């Protein structure tokens, strides 16, 4: 059997925390990503969901190798790129692209749209200069922008249009994998659906695999047949979409879901009970012992403080969860 497009094994990113003073010493580590494993098959999409600060963006930046992980493996078509140097990475940069959260800061304001979208073609010397403009215009058309606007600057576009420019830039090199980091959270709700639909069409047309990062479970539901939930640097549950939404196994997933309005249930009159999590997310510098969720979990017992629950199969389906007392 062929290797999956992307397989991440036990990925770790610890950022050193330095003391102030003339001689800065490392006084601790932010455990931003702390042993994360998952697989994305070609043309498929995995949703990665969790509260602010749980390590989603860091995971995305490691996979696209904008950052080098502390440890762990990132197997792209079977090749481990976790510690690869620039020579190995350059050709891979074509295959793995990222769409950023903020369409206002991720585009260079001094470059025209044509320069932004065409830059990867120049860097990778893919298309002769004489054909570059035609390719850029083709890409603008694919993402629903006016191809005649290649000479305009980012500030002349709305937020939704800018995100389309970011998507066009990511598509320029015909990647196999797109890491989309909260691609619509900065946009008006009315525009979000359009941009999501665009990405879905592109995914089907070009068979692109997605790692779709969001903090809102309702957005990934439409996009991803499989969803992983992160908490404080770890995946606490991963499951096929319907199983996760209908029968969450981990208390944290249940709490996240209770905040998502469910139209079907509202119509039937049976609102999901809203779970209010106590306290704040603990610091990733010094996460709780045992289960990291235990300081906010209403089901916590003694064992939760002493023994870390492994991510394992719960129930009859494909659902895996890291909890000593999963929901049944
Ligand atoms: N370069 C860095 N140096 C030190 N700490 C960092 C760095 N980048 C991220 N962190 C920390 O790592 C943790 C995870 O951050 P990350 O941005 O990955 O979270 P996130 O899930 O994307 O959050 P959000 O939903 O707010 O985007 C946070 O505590 C953050 O402060
Ligand atoms: S292991 Fe314990 S603390 Fe952690 S989620 Fe399960 S019940 Fe709650
Ligand atoms: Mg983020």
Tab-separated table of C-alpha atoms and ligand atoms in Angstrom:
chain	number	residue	atom	x	y	z
A	1	UNK	CA	0.000	0.000	0.000
A	2	UNK	CA	1.251	3.483	-0.818
A	3	UNK	CA	2.262	5.762	2.064
A	4	UNK	CA	-0.361	8.324	3.083
A	5	UNK	CA	0.146	11.846	1.752
A	6	UNK	CA	0.902	13.154	5.244
A	7	UNK	CA	1.600	11.228	8.396
A	8	UNK	CA	2.549	13.097	11.550
A	9	UNK	CA	4.013	11.032	14.383
A	10	UNK	CA	4.484	12.248	17.916
A	11	UNK	CA	5.146	15.828	16.828
A	12	UNK	CA	6.584	18.088	19.545
A	13	UNK	CA	7.318	21.820	19.626
A	14	UNK	CA	8.675	23.299	22.846
A	15	UNK	CA	9.512	27.008	22.680
A	16	UNK	CA	12.179	28.031	25.183
A	17	UNK	CA	11.213	30.702	27.719
A	18	UNK	CA	14.162	33.011	28.442
A	19	UNK	CA	14.845	34.932	31.623
A	20	UNK	CA	15.275	38.696	31.381
A	21	UNK	CA	18.650	40.183	32.063
A	22	UNK	CA	22.026	40.519	30.473
A	23	UNK	CA	22.578	36.782	30.198
A	24	UNK	CA	19.285	35.239	29.146
A	25	UNK	CA	18.883	31.724	30.468
A	26	UNK	CA	16.241	29.203	29.459
A	27	UNK	CA	13.921	29.005	32.439
A	28	UNK	CA	11.220	26.776	30.962
A	29	UNK	CA	9.418	25.739	27.796
A	30	UNK	CA	6.089	26.553	26.230
A	31	UNK	CA	4.821	23.100	25.316
A	32	UNK	CA	2.856	24.381	22.333
A	33	UNK	CA	2.630	21.000	20.585
A	34	UNK	CA	3.305	18.007	22.782
A	35	UNK	CA	3.072	14.679	20.994
A	36	UNK	CA	0.570	14.982	18.163
A	37	UNK	CA	-0.069	12.212	15.609
A	38	UNK	CA	-2.457	12.073	12.661
A	39	UNK	CA	-2.741	11.149	9.000
A	40	UNK	CA	-4.155	12.965	5.989
A	41	UNK	CA	-4.751	10.944	2.831
A	42	UNK	CA	-4.428	12.484	-0.647
A	43	UNK	CA	-7.445	14.612	-1.543
A	44	UNK	CA	-8.960	14.233	1.954
A	45	UNK	CA	-9.454	16.815	4.666
A	46	UNK	CA	-8.875	16.660	8.374
A	47	UNK	CA	-10.261	19.339	10.675
A	48	UNK	CA	-8.131	20.464	13.625
A	49	UNK	CA	-10.166	22.225	16.281
A	50	UNK	CA	-9.532	23.715	19.703
A	51	UNK	CA	-9.525	26.874	21.820
A	52	UNK	CA	-7.079	29.718	21.369
A	53	UNK	CA	-3.517	28.786	22.321
A	54	UNK	CA	-3.907	24.993	22.104
A	55	UNK	CA	-1.233	24.716	19.400
A	56	UNK	CA	-3.159	24.620	16.109
A	57	UNK	CA	-1.174	27.261	14.242
A	58	UNK	CA	2.108	25.870	15.539
A	59	UNK	CA	1.115	22.429	14.220
A	60	UNK	CA	0.376	23.997	10.812
A	61	UNK	CA	3.655	25.903	10.772
A	62	UNK	CA	5.575	22.735	11.582
A	63	UNK	CA	3.944	20.720	8.809
A	64	UNK	CA	4.656	23.449	6.256
A	65	UNK	CA	8.123	23.608	7.836
A	66	UNK	CA	7.989	27.342	8.462
A	67	UNK	CA	9.278	26.125	11.837
A	68	UNK	CA	11.421	23.135	12.742
A	69	UNK	CA	9.918	20.814	15.365
A	70	UNK	CA	11.689	19.897	18.606
A	71	UNK	CA	11.076	16.236	17.797
A	72	UNK	CA	8.748	13.850	16.022
A	73	UNK	CA	8.242	12.848	12.414
A	74	UNK	CA	6.481	14.574	9.520
A	75	UNK	CA	6.206	12.003	6.769
A	76	UNK	CA	5.214	13.519	3.442
A	77	UNK	CA	4.629	10.758	0.891
A	78	UNK	CA	6.724	8.574	3.153
A	79	UNK	CA	9.683	10.964	3.450
A	80	UNK	CA	10.444	12.405	6.886
A	81	UNK	CA	10.830	16.169	6.490
A	82	UNK	CA	10.774	17.071	10.204
A	83	UNK	CA	14.441	18.025	10.351
A	84	UNK	CA	15.101	18.441	6.611
A	85	UNK	CA	17.317	21.305	5.436
A	86	UNK	CA	16.634	23.914	2.711
A	87	UNK	CA	17.846	21.720	-0.163
A	88	UNK	CA	15.322	18.978	0.596
A	89	UNK	CA	12.590	21.454	1.497
A	90	UNK	CA	12.696	23.659	-1.588
A	91	UNK	CA	10.955	21.230	-3.963
A	92	UNK	CA	8.522	20.275	-1.177
A	93	UNK	CA	7.448	23.882	-0.698
A	94	UNK	CA	5.609	23.485	-3.986
A	95	UNK	CA	3.587	20.593	-2.644
A	96	UNK	CA	2.649	21.938	0.793
A	97	UNK	CA	1.149	25.411	1.029
A	98	UNK	CA	-0.498	27.413	3.785
A	99	UNK	CA	-3.459	29.797	3.797
A	100	UNK	CA	-3.183	32.245	6.675
A	101	UNK	CA	-5.806	33.448	9.089
A	102	UNK	CA	-5.550	37.161	8.527
A	103	UNK	CA	-6.004	38.326	4.930
A	104	UNK	CA	-5.023	41.857	6.014
A	105	UNK	CA	-1.508	41.129	7.261
A	106	UNK	CA	-0.587	38.096	5.156
A	107	UNK	CA	-0.365	39.991	1.849
A	108	UNK	CA	2.451	42.438	1.162
A	109	UNK	CA	0.754	45.852	0.749
A	110	UNK	CA	3.464	47.094	-1.638
A	111	UNK	CA	3.036	44.302	-4.160
A	112	UNK	CA	0.360	44.109	-6.795
A	113	UNK	CA	-1.935	41.122	-6.841
A	114	UNK	CA	-0.124	39.884	-9.922
A	115	UNK	CA	3.216	40.013	-8.128
A	116	UNK	CA	1.814	38.272	-5.045
A	117	UNK	CA	0.166	35.450	-6.939
A	118	UNK	CA	3.002	35.153	-9.471
A	119	UNK	CA	5.901	35.232	-6.992
A	120	UNK	CA	6.017	31.452	-6.444
A	121	UNK	CA	6.273	30.978	-10.228
A	122	UNK	CA	9.338	33.220	-10.276
A	123	UNK	CA	10.985	31.581	-7.253
A	124	UNK	CA	10.503	28.090	-8.600
A	125	UNK	CA	11.150	29.115	-12.244
A	126	UNK	CA	8.092	27.214	-13.374
A	127	UNK	CA	6.710	29.284	-16.212
A	128	UNK	CA	8.646	31.410	-18.710
A	129	UNK	CA	8.295	35.137	-17.955
A	130	UNK	CA	6.258	35.633	-21.128
A	131	UNK	CA	3.548	33.256	-19.891
A	132	UNK	CA	3.467	34.417	-16.285
A	133	UNK	CA	0.749	37.007	-16.645
A	134	UNK	CA	-1.552	34.564	-18.421
A	135	UNK	CA	-1.071	32.046	-15.596
A	136	UNK	CA	-1.743	34.661	-12.922
A	137	UNK	CA	-4.929	35.743	-14.659
A	138	UNK	CA	-6.036	32.139	-14.932
A	139	UNK	CA	-5.516	31.704	-11.186
A	140	UNK	CA	-7.448	34.878	-10.381
A	141	UNK	CA	-10.298	33.588	-12.461
A	142	UNK	CA	-10.247	30.202	-10.691
A	143	UNK	CA	-10.764	31.912	-7.313
A	144	UNK	CA	-13.517	34.153	-8.656
A	145	UNK	CA	-11.593	37.428	-8.987
A	146	UNK	CA	-11.546	39.669	-12.026
A	147	UNK	CA	-8.416	38.682	-14.015
A	148	UNK	CA	-8.072	42.279	-15.171
A	149	UNK	CA	-7.355	43.353	-11.588
A	150	UNK	CA	-3.848	41.871	-11.465
A	151	UNK	CA	-2.344	45.374	-11.297
A	152	UNK	CA	-4.237	46.419	-8.179
A	153	UNK	CA	-2.925	46.443	-4.618
A	154	UNK	CA	-4.336	44.453	-1.674
A	155	UNK	CA	-5.913	47.516	-0.029
A	156	UNK	CA	-8.192	47.902	-3.034
A	157	UNK	CA	-9.908	44.617	-2.155
A	158	UNK	CA	-12.370	43.586	0.550
A	159	UNK	CA	-11.477	41.003	3.239
A	160	UNK	CA	-13.172	38.169	1.369
A	161	UNK	CA	-11.441	39.129	-1.881
A	162	UNK	CA	-8.087	39.307	-0.114
A	163	UNK	CA	-8.570	35.813	1.216
A	164	UNK	CA	-9.249	34.728	-2.370
A	165	UNK	CA	-5.913	36.297	-3.322
A	166	UNK	CA	-4.269	34.280	-0.518
A	167	UNK	CA	-5.927	31.145	-1.852
A	168	UNK	CA	-4.822	31.921	-5.412
A	169	UNK	CA	-1.260	32.366	-4.144
A	170	UNK	CA	-1.444	29.015	-2.351
A	171	UNK	CA	-2.736	27.345	-5.531
A	172	UNK	CA	-0.074	28.791	-7.831
A	173	UNK	CA	2.224	25.809	-7.414
A	174	UNK	CA	-0.570	23.225	-7.570
A	175	UNK	CA	0.060	21.862	-4.082
A	176	UNK	CA	-0.983	18.416	-2.892
A	177	UNK	CA	-1.606	19.637	0.642
A	178	UNK	CA	-3.044	22.920	1.876
A	179	UNK	CA	-2.836	23.881	5.526
A	180	UNK	CA	-5.692	26.369	5.973
A	181	UNK	CA	-5.259	28.176	9.295
A	182	UNK	CA	-8.650	29.603	10.261
A	183	UNK	CA	-9.052	30.805	6.678
A	184	UNK	CA	-12.420	32.467	7.249
A	185	UNK	CA	-12.398	33.619	10.881
A	186	UNK	CA	-11.368	37.164	9.992
A	187	UNK	CA	-14.224	37.475	7.488
A	188	UNK	CA	-17.830	38.587	7.834
A	189	UNK	CA	-20.191	35.694	8.405
A	190	UNK	CA	-21.917	36.515	5.103
A	191	UNK	CA	-18.639	36.023	3.204
A	192	UNK	CA	-17.455	32.943	5.102
A	193	UNK	CA	-19.713	30.519	3.245
A	194	UNK	CA	-18.540	31.814	-0.144
A	195	UNK	CA	-14.884	31.308	0.700
A	196	UNK	CA	-15.574	27.853	2.185
A	197	UNK	CA	-17.509	26.852	-0.940
A	198	UNK	CA	-14.653	28.087	-3.095
A	199	UNK	CA	-12.148	25.939	-1.193
A	200	UNK	CA	-14.443	22.944	-1.415
A	201	UNK	CA	-14.776	23.339	-5.185
A	202	UNK	CA	-11.014	23.691	-5.558
A	203	UNK	CA	-10.427	20.652	-3.420
A	204	UNK	CA	-12.649	18.528	-5.653
A	205	UNK	CA	-11.323	19.957	-8.876
A	206	UNK	CA	-7.616	19.659	-8.062
A	207	UNK	CA	-7.755	16.784	-5.551
A	208	UNK	CA	-6.012	18.855	-2.862
A	209	UNK	CA	-5.741	17.485	0.677
A	210	UNK	CA	-6.580	19.922	3.489
A	211	UNK	CA	-5.596	20.327	7.082
A	212	UNK	CA	-8.359	22.705	8.057
A	213	UNK	CA	-7.703	24.582	11.309
A	214	UNK	CA	-10.577	26.236	13.167
A	215	UNK	CA	-11.671	27.001	16.686
A	216	UNK	CA	-15.287	26.621	15.716
A	217	UNK	CA	-16.649	23.111	15.309
A	218	UNK	CA	-19.484	24.306	13.098
A	219	UNK	CA	-17.164	25.424	10.284
A	220	UNK	CA	-15.185	22.198	9.947
A	221	UNK	CA	-18.373	20.168	10.003
A	222	UNK	CA	-19.137	21.166	6.433
A	223	UNK	CA	-15.620	20.721	5.192
A	224	UNK	CA	-14.028	17.760	6.928
A	225	UNK	CA	-15.154	14.117	7.032
A	226	UNK	CA	-12.757	13.610	9.956
A	227	UNK	CA	-12.101	15.940	12.876
A	228	UNK	CA	-9.377	16.056	15.558
A	229	UNK	CA	-9.881	18.062	18.753
A	230	UNK	CA	-6.827	19.619	20.434
A	231	UNK	CA	-6.376	20.737	24.015
A	232	UNK	CA	-3.137	22.175	25.424
A	233	UNK	CA	-0.819	20.748	22.786
A	234	UNK	CA	-2.427	17.324	22.474
A	235	UNK	CA	-5.151	15.661	20.433
A	236	UNK	CA	-7.826	14.538	22.894
A	237	UNK	CA	-10.261	13.048	20.392
A	238	UNK	CA	-10.328	12.155	16.708
A	239	UNK	CA	-13.331	10.737	14.903
A	240	UNK	CA	-15.380	10.659	11.724
A	241	UNK	CA	-17.459	13.821	11.615
A	242	UNK	CA	-20.910	12.411	12.360
A	243	UNK	CA	-19.684	10.252	15.201
A	244	UNK	CA	-17.909	13.202	16.772
A	245	UNK	CA	-20.862	15.539	16.486
A	246	UNK	CA	-23.529	13.054	17.506
A	247	UNK	CA	-21.653	11.034	20.115
A	248	UNK	CA	-18.626	12.914	21.440
A	249	UNK	CA	-16.552	10.685	23.713
A	250	UNK	CA	-14.215	13.187	25.372
A	251	UNK	CA	-15.702	15.627	27.918
A	252	UNK	CA	-13.821	18.499	26.266
A	253	UNK	CA	-15.368	17.731	22.862
A	254	UNK	CA	-18.752	17.583	24.537
A	255	UNK	CA	-18.187	20.996	26.089
A	256	UNK	CA	-17.035	22.504	22.778
A	257	UNK	CA	-20.054	21.071	20.992
A	258	UNK	CA	-22.463	22.378	23.546
A	259	UNK	CA	-21.452	25.883	22.506
A	260	UNK	CA	-22.329	25.224	18.851
A	261	UNK	CA	-25.905	26.070	17.948
A	262	UNK	CA	-27.597	23.044	16.440
A	263	UNK	CA	-30.410	24.007	14.110
A	264	UNK	CA	-32.012	20.550	13.946
A	265	UNK	CA	-32.213	20.315	17.706
A	266	UNK	CA	-33.519	23.840	18.023
A	267	UNK	CA	-36.344	22.955	15.621
A	268	UNK	CA	-37.233	19.869	17.654
A	269	UNK	CA	-37.181	21.957	20.809
A	270	UNK	CA	-34.516	19.807	22.471
A	271	UNK	CA	-31.617	22.192	22.927
A	272	UNK	CA	-28.274	20.716	23.756
A	273	UNK	CA	-27.422	21.407	27.353
A	274	UNK	CA	-24.814	24.156	27.469
A	275	UNK	CA	-21.705	23.173	29.403
A	276	UNK	CA	-19.816	26.086	30.891
A	277	UNK	CA	-16.196	25.170	31.459
A	278	UNK	CA	-14.816	26.302	34.793
A	279	UNK	CA	-11.635	28.368	34.948
A	280	UNK	CA	-9.133	29.232	32.243
A	281	UNK	CA	-6.971	27.089	30.029
A	282	UNK	CA	-3.875	26.291	32.149
A	283	UNK	CA	-0.478	27.553	31.006
A	284	UNK	CA	1.265	25.383	28.401
A	285	UNK	CA	4.518	26.083	30.271
A	286	UNK	CA	3.369	23.991	33.177
A	287	UNK	CA	0.431	21.817	32.094
A	288	UNK	CA	-1.482	19.762	34.708
A	289	UNK	CA	-0.179	16.278	35.511
A	290	UNK	CA	-2.032	13.252	34.194
A	291	UNK	CA	-4.918	14.429	32.033
A	292	UNK	CA	-4.388	18.041	30.982
A	293	UNK	CA	-8.099	18.708	30.957
A	294	UNK	CA	-8.635	17.611	34.559
A	295	UNK	CA	-8.586	21.116	36.096
A	296	UNK	CA	-11.746	21.929	34.126
A	297	UNK	CA	-13.359	18.508	33.887
A	298	UNK	CA	-16.550	17.741	35.795
A	299	UNK	CA	-15.822	14.002	35.671
A	300	UNK	CA	-12.268	14.087	37.038
A	301	UNK	CA	-11.212	11.393	39.550
A	302	UNK	CA	-7.911	10.721	41.340
A	303	UNK	CA	-6.498	8.659	38.488
A	304	UNK	CA	-6.883	11.674	36.144
A	305	UNK	CA	-4.175	13.523	38.127
A	306	UNK	CA	-1.709	10.646	38.241
A	307	UNK	CA	-2.047	8.825	34.930
A	308	UNK	CA	-2.163	10.344	31.490
A	309	UNK	CA	-5.000	8.759	29.484
A	310	UNK	CA	-3.777	7.331	26.145
A	311	UNK	CA	-5.559	8.210	22.905
A	312	UNK	CA	-7.402	4.961	22.254
A	313	UNK	CA	-10.439	3.477	20.579
A	314	UNK	CA	-13.742	4.096	22.325
A	315	UNK	CA	-16.939	2.352	21.252
A	316	UNK	CA	-17.585	0.367	18.095
A	317	UNK	CA	-16.639	3.022	15.521
A	318	UNK	CA	-13.376	4.655	14.474
A	319	UNK	CA	-13.506	7.175	17.341
A	320	UNK	CA	-10.355	7.536	19.471
A	321	UNK	CA	-10.324	9.577	22.686
A	322	UNK	CA	-7.867	10.249	25.525
A	323	UNK	CA	-10.021	9.891	28.641
A	324	UNK	CA	-10.263	7.493	31.595
A	325	UNK	CA	-14.042	7.941	31.744
A	326	UNK	CA	-15.234	8.568	28.180
A	327	UNK	CA	-18.875	9.222	27.362
A	328	UNK	CA	-20.548	6.074	26.063
B	1	LIG	N1	7.330	31.603	18.540
B	1	LIG	C1	6.806	31.326	19.731
B	1	LIG	N2	7.520	31.476	20.874
B	1	LIG	C2	6.998	31.180	22.082
B	1	LIG	N3	5.739	30.718	22.267
B	1	LIG	C3	4.974	30.559	21.180
B	1	LIG	C4	5.451	30.849	19.854
B	1	LIG	N4	4.451	30.593	18.967
B	1	LIG	C5	3.399	30.161	19.706
B	1	LIG	N5	3.709	30.137	21.024
B	1	LIG	C6	2.826	29.702	22.119
B	1	LIG	O1	2.422	28.383	21.844
B	1	LIG	C7	1.078	28.176	22.238
B	1	LIG	C8	0.260	27.694	21.048
B	1	LIG	O2	0.132	28.772	20.132
B	1	LIG	P1	-0.609	28.624	18.732
B	1	LIG	O3	-0.507	29.915	18.037
B	1	LIG	O4	-0.115	27.420	18.021
B	1	LIG	O5	-2.119	28.356	19.197
B	1	LIG	P2	-3.471	28.365	18.347
B	1	LIG	O6	-4.194	27.126	18.729
B	1	LIG	O7	-3.186	28.588	16.923
B	1	LIG	O8	-4.262	29.615	18.962
B	1	LIG	P3	-5.269	30.653	18.228
B	1	LIG	O9	-6.611	29.975	18.177
B	1	LIG	O10	-5.263	31.826	19.146
B	1	LIG	O11	-4.730	30.975	16.872
B	1	LIG	C9	0.600	29.483	22.827
B	1	LIG	O12	0.761	29.410	24.225
B	1	LIG	C10	1.539	30.497	22.224
B	1	LIG	O13	1.697	31.598	23.078
B	2	LIG	S1	-9.277	11.640	31.891
B	2	LIG	FE1	-10.410	12.372	33.666
B	2	LIG	S2	-10.046	14.567	33.745
B	2	LIG	FE2	-9.424	13.858	31.724
B	2	LIG	S3	-11.190	14.205	30.462
B	2	LIG	FE3	-11.345	12.108	31.188
B	2	LIG	S4	-12.551	12.218	33.076
B	2	LIG	FE4	-11.905	14.300	32.599
B	3	LIG	MG1	-3.759	30.074	15.557
